[in-house]
CSV table of C-alpha atoms in Angstrom, one decimal:
chain,number,residue,atom,x,y,z
B,1,ALA,CA,-55.0,40.9,57.1
B,2,GLN,CA,-57.6,43.1,56.0
B,3,THR,CA,-60.7,42.0,53.9
B,4,VAL,CA,-63.5,44.1,52.3
B,5,THR,CA,-66.8,42.4,51.6
B,6,GLN,CA,-69.4,43.8,49.3
B,7,SER,CA,-72.5,41.5,48.9
B,8,GLN,CA,-74.3,42.9,46.5
B,9,PRO,CA,-73.0,41.5,43.4
B,10,GLU,CA,-75.7,43.7,41.0
B,11,MET,CA,-78.0,46.4,42.0
B,12,SER,CA,-80.4,48.3,39.7
B,13,VAL,CA,-82.4,51.6,40.3
B,14,GLN,CA,-84.3,53.8,38.7
B,15,GLU,CA,-83.4,57.4,37.4
B,16,ALA,CA,-83.8,60.2,40.0
B,17,GLU,CA,-84.1,57.5,43.0
B,18,THR,CA,-81.6,56.6,45.6
B,19,VAL,CA,-80.0,53.5,45.9
B,20,THR,CA,-77.7,52.5,49.1
B,21,LEU,CA,-74.4,50.1,48.2
B,22,SER,CA,-73.4,47.7,51.2
B,23,CYS,CA,-69.6,47.5,52.5
B,24,THR,CA,-68.4,45.6,55.4
B,25,TYR,CA,-64.6,45.0,56.2
B,26,ASP,CA,-62.3,43.4,58.7
B,27,THR,CA,-59.6,44.8,60.6
B,28,SER,CA,-57.8,45.1,63.6
B,29,GLU,CA,-56.5,48.4,62.8
B,30,ASN,CA,-57.6,51.3,64.6
B,31,ASN,CA,-56.9,54.0,62.3
B,32,TYR,CA,-57.7,53.6,58.3
B,33,TYR,CA,-59.4,55.0,55.3
B,34,LEU,CA,-62.3,54.0,53.5
B,35,PHE,CA,-62.8,54.7,50.1
B,36,TRP,CA,-65.8,54.2,47.5
B,37,TYR,CA,-64.3,54.0,43.7
B,38,LYS,CA,-66.2,53.9,40.4
B,39,GLN,CA,-65.6,52.1,37.6
B,40,PRO,CA,-67.6,53.0,34.9
B,41,PRO,CA,-68.0,51.2,31.3
B,42,SER,CA,-64.3,53.1,29.9
B,43,ARG,CA,-62.8,51.1,33.0
B,44,GLN,CA,-61.3,54.5,34.3
B,45,MET,CA,-61.0,54.3,38.2
B,46,ILE,CA,-62.5,57.0,39.4
B,47,LEU,CA,-62.3,58.1,43.2
B,48,VAL,CA,-66.1,58.9,44.6
B,49,ILE,CA,-65.3,59.5,48.2
B,50,ARG,CA,-63.3,59.3,51.4
B,51,GLN,CA,-63.6,58.6,55.2
B,52,GLU,CA,-61.0,58.8,57.8
B,53,ALA,CA,-61.9,56.3,60.4
B,54,TYR,CA,-61.3,58.9,63.2
B,55,LYS,CA,-63.8,61.2,61.7
B,56,GLN,CA,-67.3,60.5,63.3
B,57,GLN,CA,-68.9,62.5,60.5
B,58,ASN,CA,-70.1,60.9,57.7
B,59,ALA,CA,-68.3,61.9,54.3
B,60,THR,CA,-70.3,63.3,51.6
B,61,GLU,CA,-69.7,64.6,47.9
B,62,ASN,CA,-72.7,66.3,46.3
B,63,ARG,CA,-75.2,63.3,45.4
B,64,PHE,CA,-72.8,60.5,46.9
B,65,SER,CA,-72.8,60.1,51.1
B,66,VAL,CA,-71.4,57.4,53.4
B,67,ASN,CA,-73.0,55.8,56.1
B,68,PHE,CA,-69.8,54.8,58.3
B,69,GLN,CA,-70.3,52.7,61.6
B,70,LYS,CA,-67.0,52.0,63.0
B,71,ALA,CA,-68.2,49.3,65.4
B,72,ALA,CA,-69.9,47.4,63.0
B,73,LYS,CA,-67.3,47.7,60.4
B,74,SER,CA,-69.7,48.9,57.9
B,75,PHE,CA,-69.1,51.5,55.2
B,76,SER,CA,-72.2,51.8,52.8
B,77,LEU,CA,-72.5,54.4,49.8
B,78,LYS,CA,-75.7,56.2,49.2
B,79,ILE,CA,-76.6,57.8,45.8
B,80,SER,CA,-79.5,60.2,45.3
B,81,ASP,CA,-81.1,61.4,42.7
B,82,SER,CA,-79.4,58.8,40.5
B,83,GLN,CA,-78.4,59.6,37.1
B,84,LEU,CA,-77.9,57.5,34.3
B,85,GLY,CA,-73.9,58.4,34.4
B,86,ASP,CA,-73.8,56.7,37.6
B,87,THR,CA,-74.1,53.0,36.0
B,88,ALA,CA,-70.9,51.6,36.7
B,89,MET,CA,-68.9,49.0,38.8
B,90,TYR,CA,-68.8,50.5,42.3
B,91,PHE,CA,-65.4,49.2,44.7
B,92,CYS,CA,-65.5,49.7,48.0
B,93,ALA,CA,-61.4,50.1,49.3
B,94,PHE,CA,-59.6,49.7,52.8
B,95,MET,CA,-56.4,51.5,53.2
B,96,LYS,CA,-54.0,51.1,56.6
B,97,GLN,CA,-53.5,54.7,57.7
B,98,GLY,CA,-50.0,56.1,57.0
B,99,TYR,CA,-48.2,56.7,53.5
B,100,GLY,CA,-47.2,53.7,51.2
B,101,ASN,CA,-50.4,51.5,52.5
B,102,LYS,CA,-51.9,49.4,49.2
B,103,LEU,CA,-55.8,49.6,48.8
B,104,VAL,CA,-57.6,46.6,49.5
B,105,PHE,CA,-60.5,46.3,47.1
B,106,GLY,CA,-63.8,44.8,47.5
B,107,ALA,CA,-65.0,42.3,44.7
B,108,GLY,CA,-67.5,45.2,43.4
B,109,THR,CA,-71.2,45.9,42.8
B,110,ILE,CA,-72.2,46.4,39.2
B,111,LEU,CA,-75.3,49.2,39.4
B,112,ARG,CA,-77.7,50.1,36.7
B,113,VAL,CA,-79.6,52.8,36.4
B,114,LYS,CA,-82.5,52.8,34.4
B,115,SER,CA,-84.4,55.6,32.7
R,1,ASN,CA,-52.6,69.3,36.7
R,2,ALA,CA,-52.3,65.9,34.2
R,3,GLY,CA,-53.2,62.8,35.6
R,4,VAL,CA,-51.8,59.7,35.9
R,5,MET,CA,-50.7,58.4,32.5
R,6,GLN,CA,-50.6,55.2,31.5
R,7,ASN,CA,-49.2,53.8,28.0
R,8,PRO,CA,-50.3,51.4,26.0
R,9,ARG,CA,-53.8,51.5,26.7
R,10,HIS,CA,-54.0,48.6,24.8
R,11,LEU,CA,-51.4,45.7,24.4
R,12,VAL,CA,-51.3,42.4,22.0
R,13,ARG,CA,-49.0,39.8,23.2
R,14,ARG,CA,-48.4,36.2,22.2
R,15,ARG,CA,-47.2,33.6,24.5
R,16,GLY,CA,-43.4,33.7,25.8
R,17,GLN,CA,-43.2,37.6,24.8
R,18,GLU,CA,-42.5,40.1,26.9
R,19,ALA,CA,-44.8,43.1,27.9
R,20,ARG,CA,-43.7,46.6,29.0
R,21,LEU,CA,-46.4,48.8,30.7
R,22,ARG,CA,-45.6,52.4,31.7
R,23,CYS,CA,-46.6,54.6,34.2
R,24,SER,CA,-46.0,58.5,34.3
R,25,PRO,CA,-47.4,59.8,37.8
R,26,MET,CA,-49.3,62.9,38.7
R,27,LYS,CA,-47.1,65.5,39.0
R,28,GLY,CA,-46.1,66.1,42.3
R,29,HIS,CA,-46.7,62.5,43.4
R,30,SER,CA,-43.8,60.3,44.5
R,31,HIS,CA,-45.6,57.3,45.0
R,32,VAL,CA,-46.6,54.4,42.5
R,33,TYR,CA,-48.8,51.7,43.0
R,34,TRP,CA,-49.4,48.8,40.7
R,35,TYR,CA,-53.1,46.7,40.5
R,36,ARG,CA,-53.9,43.9,38.5
R,37,GLN,CA,-57.5,43.2,37.7
R,38,LEU,CA,-59.1,39.8,36.4
R,39,PRO,CA,-61.6,39.5,34.4
R,40,GLU,CA,-64.8,39.8,36.4
R,41,GLU,CA,-63.0,40.4,39.6
R,42,GLY,CA,-61.6,43.6,41.7
R,43,LEU,CA,-58.4,45.0,41.7
R,44,LYS,CA,-55.3,43.1,43.6
R,45,PHE,CA,-52.6,45.1,44.4
R,46,MET,CA,-48.9,44.1,43.3
R,47,VAL,CA,-46.6,46.4,44.2
R,48,TYR,CA,-45.3,49.8,45.7
R,49,LEU,CA,-42.6,52.0,44.4
R,50,GLN,CA,-41.0,55.0,45.3
R,51,LYS,CA,-38.3,56.7,43.2
R,52,GLU,CA,-35.4,54.5,42.7
R,53,ASN,CA,-36.8,52.0,45.5
R,54,ILE,CA,-39.2,48.6,45.6
R,55,ILE,CA,-41.0,49.3,49.1
R,56,ASP,CA,-43.8,46.5,49.2
R,57,GLU,CA,-43.8,43.7,46.2
R,58,SER,CA,-45.6,41.5,48.4
R,59,GLY,CA,-48.2,41.1,45.9
R,60,MET,CA,-46.1,40.4,42.8
R,61,PRO,CA,-45.6,36.9,41.2
R,62,LYS,CA,-42.1,35.7,42.4
R,63,GLU,CA,-41.3,34.9,38.9
R,64,ARG,CA,-41.4,36.4,35.4
R,65,PHE,CA,-43.0,39.8,37.0
R,66,SER,CA,-40.6,42.9,37.9
R,67,ALA,CA,-41.2,46.8,38.5
R,68,GLU,CA,-39.0,49.7,38.6
R,69,PHE,CA,-39.4,53.5,39.0
R,70,PRO,CA,-36.0,55.4,37.7
R,71,LYS,CA,-34.9,58.5,39.3
R,72,GLU,CA,-35.7,59.8,35.8
R,73,GLY,CA,-38.7,58.4,33.5
R,74,PRO,CA,-41.9,56.5,34.3
R,75,SER,CA,-42.2,53.8,36.4
R,76,ILE,CA,-42.3,50.4,34.5
R,77,LEU,CA,-44.3,47.1,34.9
R,78,ARG,CA,-42.5,44.6,33.0
R,79,ILE,CA,-43.6,40.9,32.2
R,80,GLN,CA,-41.2,38.3,30.9
R,81,GLN,CA,-42.5,35.2,28.9
R,82,VAL,CA,-46.2,35.9,29.3
R,83,VAL,CA,-48.9,33.3,29.5
R,84,ARG,CA,-52.9,33.3,28.8
R,85,GLY,CA,-53.3,33.8,32.3
R,86,ASP,CA,-51.2,37.3,32.6
R,87,SER,CA,-54.4,38.5,30.8
R,88,ALA,CA,-55.8,41.6,32.6
R,89,ALA,CA,-55.9,45.0,33.1
R,90,TYR,CA,-53.0,46.5,34.9
R,91,PHE,CA,-53.8,49.5,36.7
R,92,CYS,CA,-51.4,52.1,37.8
R,93,ALA,CA,-52.0,54.7,41.0
R,94,SER,CA,-50.2,57.5,42.3
R,95,SER,CA,-50.3,59.9,46.0
R,96,PRO,CA,-48.3,62.5,47.3
R,97,GLY,CA,-47.0,60.2,49.8
R,98,THR,CA,-46.5,63.1,52.6
R,99,GLY,CA,-48.7,65.3,54.4
R,100,GLY,CA,-51.2,62.9,55.2
R,101,LYS,CA,-52.5,63.0,51.7
R,102,ASP,CA,-52.8,59.1,51.1
R,103,THR,CA,-55.4,59.0,48.6
R,104,GLN,CA,-54.6,57.3,45.5
R,105,TYR,CA,-55.3,58.7,41.9
R,106,PHE,CA,-56.0,55.8,38.8
R,107,GLY,CA,-54.2,55.9,35.7
R,108,PRO,CA,-56.9,54.6,32.8
R,109,GLY,CA,-55.3,51.1,32.8
R,110,THR,CA,-53.6,48.9,29.7
R,111,ARG,CA,-55.4,46.0,29.0
R,112,LEU,CA,-53.1,43.2,28.2
R,113,THR,CA,-54.1,40.3,26.2
R,114,VAL,CA,-52.1,37.4,25.4
R,115,LEU,CA,-52.8,35.2,22.7
């Protein structure tokens, strides 16, 4: 079974600065996907970024980028130029490749952006 | 393209009553997933359905919980004889399920409160 660990229950960052959220996972699979989802106070789950395990290049979406280290089973999220609207709970998630597979979530990291 | 729709957004039930949660997937998506988020926790997989079929219900409690995704209409998560421990946010997600497009998109969730 797969497990996802987020070791930082809470983080804070000043507006316009950069912050990195950590995520590690455990799996025996070779083909899989990794995701970061954001859950703001509205509780809506919003996809932030997705990484395919077979790709060596780290995924990037505007101010969001990941550092994917497959051998170390590490998948951190970097948020650059933090904005107040980035304040949310962030979940790291794992999914085996192939349609119909469930997401396995970490416990989440609360990120607070301060002005 | 409308996103994943869930209703009701908030549902209050007394112990022993039934709760029915509805989910309409995104247009073109044939795969539906239900997840539960207990207070202060991450999301946990419950069940995965395709039209008229339950594919994986490994996360579903054995009693009182059932799910369906009929040929016509939304997917329904049904909880019979609710207890206080069922109070949680229930999220539905959908994915296309074909062409390697496995990303799951979430609805806004239904917050169930059992009095």
